[in-house]
mmCIF file of C-alpha atoms in Angstrom:
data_model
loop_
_atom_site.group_PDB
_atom_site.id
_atom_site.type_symbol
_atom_site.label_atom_id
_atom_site.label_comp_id
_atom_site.label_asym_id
_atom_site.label_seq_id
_atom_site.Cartn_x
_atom_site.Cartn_y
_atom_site.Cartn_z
ATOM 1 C CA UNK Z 1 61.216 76.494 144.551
ATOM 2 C CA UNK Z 2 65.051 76.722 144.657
ATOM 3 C CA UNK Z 3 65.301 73.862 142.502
ATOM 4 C CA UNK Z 4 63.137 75.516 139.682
ATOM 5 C CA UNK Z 5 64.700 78.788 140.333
ATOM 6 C CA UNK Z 6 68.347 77.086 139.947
ATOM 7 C CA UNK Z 7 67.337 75.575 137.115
ATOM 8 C CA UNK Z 8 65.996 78.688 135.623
ATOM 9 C CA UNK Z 9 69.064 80.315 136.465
ATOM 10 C CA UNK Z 10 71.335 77.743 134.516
ATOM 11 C CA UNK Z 11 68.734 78.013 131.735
ATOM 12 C CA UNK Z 12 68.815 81.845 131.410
ATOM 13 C CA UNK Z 13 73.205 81.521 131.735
ATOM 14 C CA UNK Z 14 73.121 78.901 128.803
ATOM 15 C CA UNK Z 15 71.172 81.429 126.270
ATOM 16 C CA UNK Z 16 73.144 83.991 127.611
ATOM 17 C CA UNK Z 17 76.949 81.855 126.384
ATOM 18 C CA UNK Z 18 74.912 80.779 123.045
ATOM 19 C CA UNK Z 19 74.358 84.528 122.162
ATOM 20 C CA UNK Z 20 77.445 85.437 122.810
ATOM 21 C CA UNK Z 21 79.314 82.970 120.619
ATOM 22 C CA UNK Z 22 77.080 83.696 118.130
ATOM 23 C CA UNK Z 23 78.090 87.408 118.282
ATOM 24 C CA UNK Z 24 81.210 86.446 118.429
ATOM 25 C CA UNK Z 25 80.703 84.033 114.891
ATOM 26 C CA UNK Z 26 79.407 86.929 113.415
ATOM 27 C CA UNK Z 27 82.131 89.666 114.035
ATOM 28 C CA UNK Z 28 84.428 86.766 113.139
ATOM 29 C CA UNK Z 29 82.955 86.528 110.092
ATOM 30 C CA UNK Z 30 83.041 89.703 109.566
ATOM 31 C CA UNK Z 31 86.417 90.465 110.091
ATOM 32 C CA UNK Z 32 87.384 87.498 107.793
ATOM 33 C CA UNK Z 33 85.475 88.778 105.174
ATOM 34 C CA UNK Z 34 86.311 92.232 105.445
ATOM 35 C CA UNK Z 35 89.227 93.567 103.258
ATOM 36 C CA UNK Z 36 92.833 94.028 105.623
ATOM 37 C CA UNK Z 37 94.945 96.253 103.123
ATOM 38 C CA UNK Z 38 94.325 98.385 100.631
ATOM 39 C CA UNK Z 39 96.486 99.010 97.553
ATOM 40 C CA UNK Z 40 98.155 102.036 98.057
ATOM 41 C CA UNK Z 41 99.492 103.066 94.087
ATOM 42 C CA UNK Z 42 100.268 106.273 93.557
ATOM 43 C CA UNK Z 43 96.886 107.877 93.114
ATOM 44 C CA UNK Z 44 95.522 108.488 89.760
ATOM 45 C CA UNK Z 45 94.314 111.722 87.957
ATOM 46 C CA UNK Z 46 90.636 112.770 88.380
ATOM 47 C CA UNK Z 47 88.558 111.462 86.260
ATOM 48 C CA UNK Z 48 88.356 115.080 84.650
ATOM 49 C CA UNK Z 49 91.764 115.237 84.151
ATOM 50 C CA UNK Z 50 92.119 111.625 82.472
ATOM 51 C CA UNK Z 51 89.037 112.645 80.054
ATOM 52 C CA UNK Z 52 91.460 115.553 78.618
ATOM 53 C CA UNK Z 53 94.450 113.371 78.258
ATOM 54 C CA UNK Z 54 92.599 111.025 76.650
ATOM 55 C CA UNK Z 55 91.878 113.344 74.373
ATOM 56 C CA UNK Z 56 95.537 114.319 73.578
ATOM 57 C CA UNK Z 57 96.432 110.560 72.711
ATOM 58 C CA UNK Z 58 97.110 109.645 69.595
ATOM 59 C CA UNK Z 59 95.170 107.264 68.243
ATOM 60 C CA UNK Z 60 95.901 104.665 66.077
ATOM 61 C CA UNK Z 61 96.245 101.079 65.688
ATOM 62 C CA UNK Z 62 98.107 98.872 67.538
ATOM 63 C CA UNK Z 63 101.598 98.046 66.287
ATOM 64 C CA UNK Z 64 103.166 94.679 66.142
ATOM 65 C CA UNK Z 65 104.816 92.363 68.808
ATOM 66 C CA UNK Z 66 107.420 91.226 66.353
ATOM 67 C CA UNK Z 67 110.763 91.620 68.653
ATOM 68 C CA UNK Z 68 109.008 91.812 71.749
ATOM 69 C CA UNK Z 69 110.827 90.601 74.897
ATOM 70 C CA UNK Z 70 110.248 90.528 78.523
ATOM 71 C CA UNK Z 71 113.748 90.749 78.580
ATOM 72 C CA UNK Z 72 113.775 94.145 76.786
ATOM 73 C CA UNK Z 73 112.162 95.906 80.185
ATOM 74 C CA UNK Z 74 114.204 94.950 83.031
ATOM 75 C CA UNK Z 75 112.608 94.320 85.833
ATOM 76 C CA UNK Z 76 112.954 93.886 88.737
ATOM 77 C CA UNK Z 77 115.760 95.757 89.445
ATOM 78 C CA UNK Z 78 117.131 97.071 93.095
ATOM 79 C CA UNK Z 79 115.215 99.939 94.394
ATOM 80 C CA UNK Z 80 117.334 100.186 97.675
ATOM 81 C CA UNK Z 81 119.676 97.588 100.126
ATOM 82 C CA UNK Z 82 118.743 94.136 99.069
ATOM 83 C CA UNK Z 83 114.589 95.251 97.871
ATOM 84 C CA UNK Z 84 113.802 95.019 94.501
ATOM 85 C CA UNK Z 85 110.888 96.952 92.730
ATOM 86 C CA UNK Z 86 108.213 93.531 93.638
ATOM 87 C CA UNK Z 87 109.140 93.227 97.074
ATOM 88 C CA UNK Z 88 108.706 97.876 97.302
ATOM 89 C CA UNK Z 89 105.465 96.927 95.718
ATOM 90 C CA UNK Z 90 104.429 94.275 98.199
ATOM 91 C CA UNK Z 91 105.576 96.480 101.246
ATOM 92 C CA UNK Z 92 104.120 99.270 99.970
ATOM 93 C CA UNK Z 93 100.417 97.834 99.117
ATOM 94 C CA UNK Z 94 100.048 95.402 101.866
ATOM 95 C CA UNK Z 95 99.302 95.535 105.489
ATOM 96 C CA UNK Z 96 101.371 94.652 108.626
ATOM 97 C CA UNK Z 97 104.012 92.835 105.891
ATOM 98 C CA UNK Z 98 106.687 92.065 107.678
ATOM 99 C CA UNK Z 99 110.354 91.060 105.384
ATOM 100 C CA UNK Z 100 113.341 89.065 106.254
ATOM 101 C CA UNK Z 101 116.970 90.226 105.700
ATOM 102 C CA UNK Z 102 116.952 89.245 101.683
ATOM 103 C CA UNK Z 103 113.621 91.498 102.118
ATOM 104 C CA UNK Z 104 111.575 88.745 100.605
ATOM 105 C CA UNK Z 105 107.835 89.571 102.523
ATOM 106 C CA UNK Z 106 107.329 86.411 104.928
ATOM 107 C CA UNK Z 107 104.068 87.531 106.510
ATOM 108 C CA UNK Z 108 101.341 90.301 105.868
ATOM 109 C CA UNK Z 109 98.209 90.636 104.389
ATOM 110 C CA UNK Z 110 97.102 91.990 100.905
ATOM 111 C CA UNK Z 111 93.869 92.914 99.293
ATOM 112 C CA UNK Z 112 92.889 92.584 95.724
ATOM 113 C CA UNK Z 113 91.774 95.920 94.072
ATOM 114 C CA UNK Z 114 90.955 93.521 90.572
ATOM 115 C CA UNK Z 115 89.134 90.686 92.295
ATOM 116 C CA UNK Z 116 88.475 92.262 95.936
ATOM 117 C CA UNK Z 117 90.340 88.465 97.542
ATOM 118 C CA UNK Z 118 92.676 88.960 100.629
ATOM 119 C CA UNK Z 119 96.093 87.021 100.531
ATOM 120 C CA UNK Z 120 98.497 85.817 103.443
ATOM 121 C CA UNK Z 121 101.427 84.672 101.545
ATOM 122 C CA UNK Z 122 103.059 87.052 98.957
ATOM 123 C CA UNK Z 123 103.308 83.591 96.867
ATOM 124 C CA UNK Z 124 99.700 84.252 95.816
ATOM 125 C CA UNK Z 125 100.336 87.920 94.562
ATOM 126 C CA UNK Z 126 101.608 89.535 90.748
ATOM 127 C CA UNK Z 127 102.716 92.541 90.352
ATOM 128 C CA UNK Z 128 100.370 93.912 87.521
ATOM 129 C CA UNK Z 129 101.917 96.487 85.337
ATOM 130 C CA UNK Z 130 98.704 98.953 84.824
ATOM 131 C CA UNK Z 131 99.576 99.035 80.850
ATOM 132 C CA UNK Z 132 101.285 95.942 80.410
ATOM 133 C CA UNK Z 133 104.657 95.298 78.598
ATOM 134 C CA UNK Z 134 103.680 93.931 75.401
ATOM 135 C CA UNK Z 135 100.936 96.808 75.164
ATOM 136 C CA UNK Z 136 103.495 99.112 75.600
ATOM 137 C CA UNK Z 137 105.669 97.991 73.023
ATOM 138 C CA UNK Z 138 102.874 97.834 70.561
ATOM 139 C CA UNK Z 139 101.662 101.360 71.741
ATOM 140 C CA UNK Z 140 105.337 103.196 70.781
ATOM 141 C CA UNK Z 141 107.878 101.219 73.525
ATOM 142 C CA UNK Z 142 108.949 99.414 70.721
ATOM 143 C CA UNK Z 143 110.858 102.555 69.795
ATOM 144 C CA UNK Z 144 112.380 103.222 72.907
ATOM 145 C CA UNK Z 145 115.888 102.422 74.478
ATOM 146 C CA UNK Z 146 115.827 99.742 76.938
ATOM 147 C CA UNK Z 147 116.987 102.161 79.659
ATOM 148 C CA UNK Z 148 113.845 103.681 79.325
ATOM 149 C CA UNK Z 149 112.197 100.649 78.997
ATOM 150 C CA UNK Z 150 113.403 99.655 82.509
ATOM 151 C CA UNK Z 151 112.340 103.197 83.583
ATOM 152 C CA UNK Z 152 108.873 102.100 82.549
ATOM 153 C CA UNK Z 153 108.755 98.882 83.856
ATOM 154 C CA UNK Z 154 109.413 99.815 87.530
ATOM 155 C CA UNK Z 155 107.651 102.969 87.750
ATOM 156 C CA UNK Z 156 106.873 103.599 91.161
ATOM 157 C CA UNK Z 157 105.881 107.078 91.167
ATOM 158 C CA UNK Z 158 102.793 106.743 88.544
ATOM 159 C CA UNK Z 159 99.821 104.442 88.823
ATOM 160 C CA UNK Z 160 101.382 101.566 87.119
ATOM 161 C CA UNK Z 161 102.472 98.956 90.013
ATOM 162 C CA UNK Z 162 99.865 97.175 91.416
ATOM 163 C CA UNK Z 163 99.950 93.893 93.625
ATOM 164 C CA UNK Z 164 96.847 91.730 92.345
ATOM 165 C CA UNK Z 165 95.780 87.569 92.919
ATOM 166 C CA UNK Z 166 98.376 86.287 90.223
ATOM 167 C CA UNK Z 167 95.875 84.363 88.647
ATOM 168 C CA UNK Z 168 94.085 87.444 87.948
ATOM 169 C CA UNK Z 169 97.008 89.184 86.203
ATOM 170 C CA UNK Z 170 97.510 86.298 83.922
ATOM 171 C CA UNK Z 171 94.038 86.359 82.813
ATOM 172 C CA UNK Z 172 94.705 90.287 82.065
ATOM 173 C CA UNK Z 173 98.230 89.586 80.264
ATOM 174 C CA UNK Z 174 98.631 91.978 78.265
ATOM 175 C CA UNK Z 175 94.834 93.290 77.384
ATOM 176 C CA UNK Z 176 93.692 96.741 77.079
ATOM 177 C CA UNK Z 177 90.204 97.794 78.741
ATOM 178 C CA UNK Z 178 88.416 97.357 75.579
ATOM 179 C CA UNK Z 179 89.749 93.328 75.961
ATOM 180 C CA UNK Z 180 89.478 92.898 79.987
ATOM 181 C CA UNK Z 181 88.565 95.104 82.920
ATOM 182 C CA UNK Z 182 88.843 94.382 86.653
ATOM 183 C CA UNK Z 183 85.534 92.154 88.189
ATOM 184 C CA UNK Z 184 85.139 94.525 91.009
ATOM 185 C CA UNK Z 185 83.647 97.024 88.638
ATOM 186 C CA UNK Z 186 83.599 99.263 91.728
ATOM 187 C CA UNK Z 187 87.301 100.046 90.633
ATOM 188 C CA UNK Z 188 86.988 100.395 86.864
ATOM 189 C CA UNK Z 189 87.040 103.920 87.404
ATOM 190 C CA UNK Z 190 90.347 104.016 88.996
ATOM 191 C CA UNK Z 191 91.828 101.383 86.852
ATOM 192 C CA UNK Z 192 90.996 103.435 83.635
ATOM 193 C CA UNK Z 193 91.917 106.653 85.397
ATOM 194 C CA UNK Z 194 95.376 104.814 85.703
ATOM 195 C CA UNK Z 195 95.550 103.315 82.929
ATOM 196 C CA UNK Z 196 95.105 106.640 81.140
ATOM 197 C CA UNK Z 197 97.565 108.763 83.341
ATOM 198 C CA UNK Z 198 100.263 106.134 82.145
ATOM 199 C CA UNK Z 199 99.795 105.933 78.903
ATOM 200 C CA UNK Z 200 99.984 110.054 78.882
ATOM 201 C CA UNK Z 201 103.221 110.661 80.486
ATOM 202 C CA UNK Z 202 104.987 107.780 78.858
ATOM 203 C CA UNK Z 203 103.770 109.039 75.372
ATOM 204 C CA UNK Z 204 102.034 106.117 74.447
ATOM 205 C CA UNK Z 205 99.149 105.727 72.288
ATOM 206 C CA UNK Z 206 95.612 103.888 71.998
ATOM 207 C CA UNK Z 207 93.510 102.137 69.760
ATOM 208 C CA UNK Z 208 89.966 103.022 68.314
ATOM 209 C CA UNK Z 209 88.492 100.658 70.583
ATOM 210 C CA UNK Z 210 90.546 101.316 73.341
ATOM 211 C CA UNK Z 211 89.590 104.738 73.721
ATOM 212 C CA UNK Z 212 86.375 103.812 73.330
ATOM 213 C CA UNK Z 213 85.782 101.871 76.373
ATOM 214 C CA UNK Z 214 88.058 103.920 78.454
ATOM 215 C CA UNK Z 215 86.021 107.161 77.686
ATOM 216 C CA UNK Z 216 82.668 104.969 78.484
ATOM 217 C CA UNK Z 217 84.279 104.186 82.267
ATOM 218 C CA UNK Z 218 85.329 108.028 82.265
ATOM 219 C CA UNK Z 219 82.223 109.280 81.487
ATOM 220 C CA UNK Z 220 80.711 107.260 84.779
ATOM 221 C CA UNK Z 221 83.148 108.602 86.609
#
């Protein structure tokens, strides 16, 4: 009897270590899958308050990208010490980031709002401008001075920095929603909430189309 009962026992303490590591797998799992940062932009306008502005935009087509130039919206410049507006960008959205002394980020974790993908190198991260450059220069920045071009460019205080899977942005380029929209369409409604609130305080206008699809996001707001 204390044979089978020791046996018993060993059986009962082996099903007891499976289930355990198997709980264990799972929250593992979980955690792995889970997202570890969220973008933290400058919040948007209500969807509300994006549905007026849109209204005040002038529309009209979009202008040409003869003259266009990266180089005409500086960026990145210095923000403060030795950060530029990227490295703000990828302190700011990520979690537990940690920077060297050049404040390049060396470690940290950063979740896609586009694509909903986590990243542990910084390498695998763009820094999306919300209304791209060339959109902006065929939507009136074509008119500005290049000071305020670099104003635009590293605007930190509206919705128009965002760190996203760099593969990602370059799919975007320079698209408006009527051309490309985010796969998580969880966050459409933010993304044309900001997309919106730029385009309104940097005087910039919108296409037929463009409007279009932003008011059909706004409208399932």
């Amino acid at each position: 009897m204390t044979n089978v009962y020791a046996r018993r026992t060993r059986r009962i303490a082996r099903r007891l270590t499976v289930l355990a590591a198997t709980a264990a797998l799972s929250v593992t799992g979980l955690l792995a899958t889970a997202p570890t940062a969220q973008a933290a932009m400058p919040t948007p306008v209500s969807a509300a308050t994006a549905r007026t502005y849109l209204a005040s935009l002038t529309v009209k087509a979009e202008g040409s990208s003869t003259g266009y130039s990266r180089d005409l919206f500086p960026h990145w410049i210095t923000q403060s010490g030795a950060c530029n507006t990227r490295e703000v960008v990828l302190k700011r959205d990520g979690s537990g980031v940690v920077q060297d002394s050049s404040c390049a980020a060396v470690s940290g974790s950063w979740y896609s709002e586009y694509d909903g993908a986590t990243w542990t190198a910084a390498s695998d991260l763009d820094i999306d401008h919300m209304v791209a450059l060339a959109e902006a220069w065929r939507s009136g920045a074509n008119s500005w001075t290049t000071a305020k071009r670099q104003q635009f460019a590293n605007d930190l205080t509206r919705p128009q920095l965002i760190a996203v899977t760099d593969n990602v942005n370059q799919a975007k380029g320079d698209q408006d929603p009527a051309e490309w929209l985010p796969s998580r369409t969880s966050y459409r409604c933010t993304y044309a909430r900001a997309w919106v609130h730029v385009k309104y305080y940097w005087g910039l206008s919108v296409d037929s189309a463009e409007k279009s699809a932003l008011q059909s996001i706004l409208n399932g707001c």
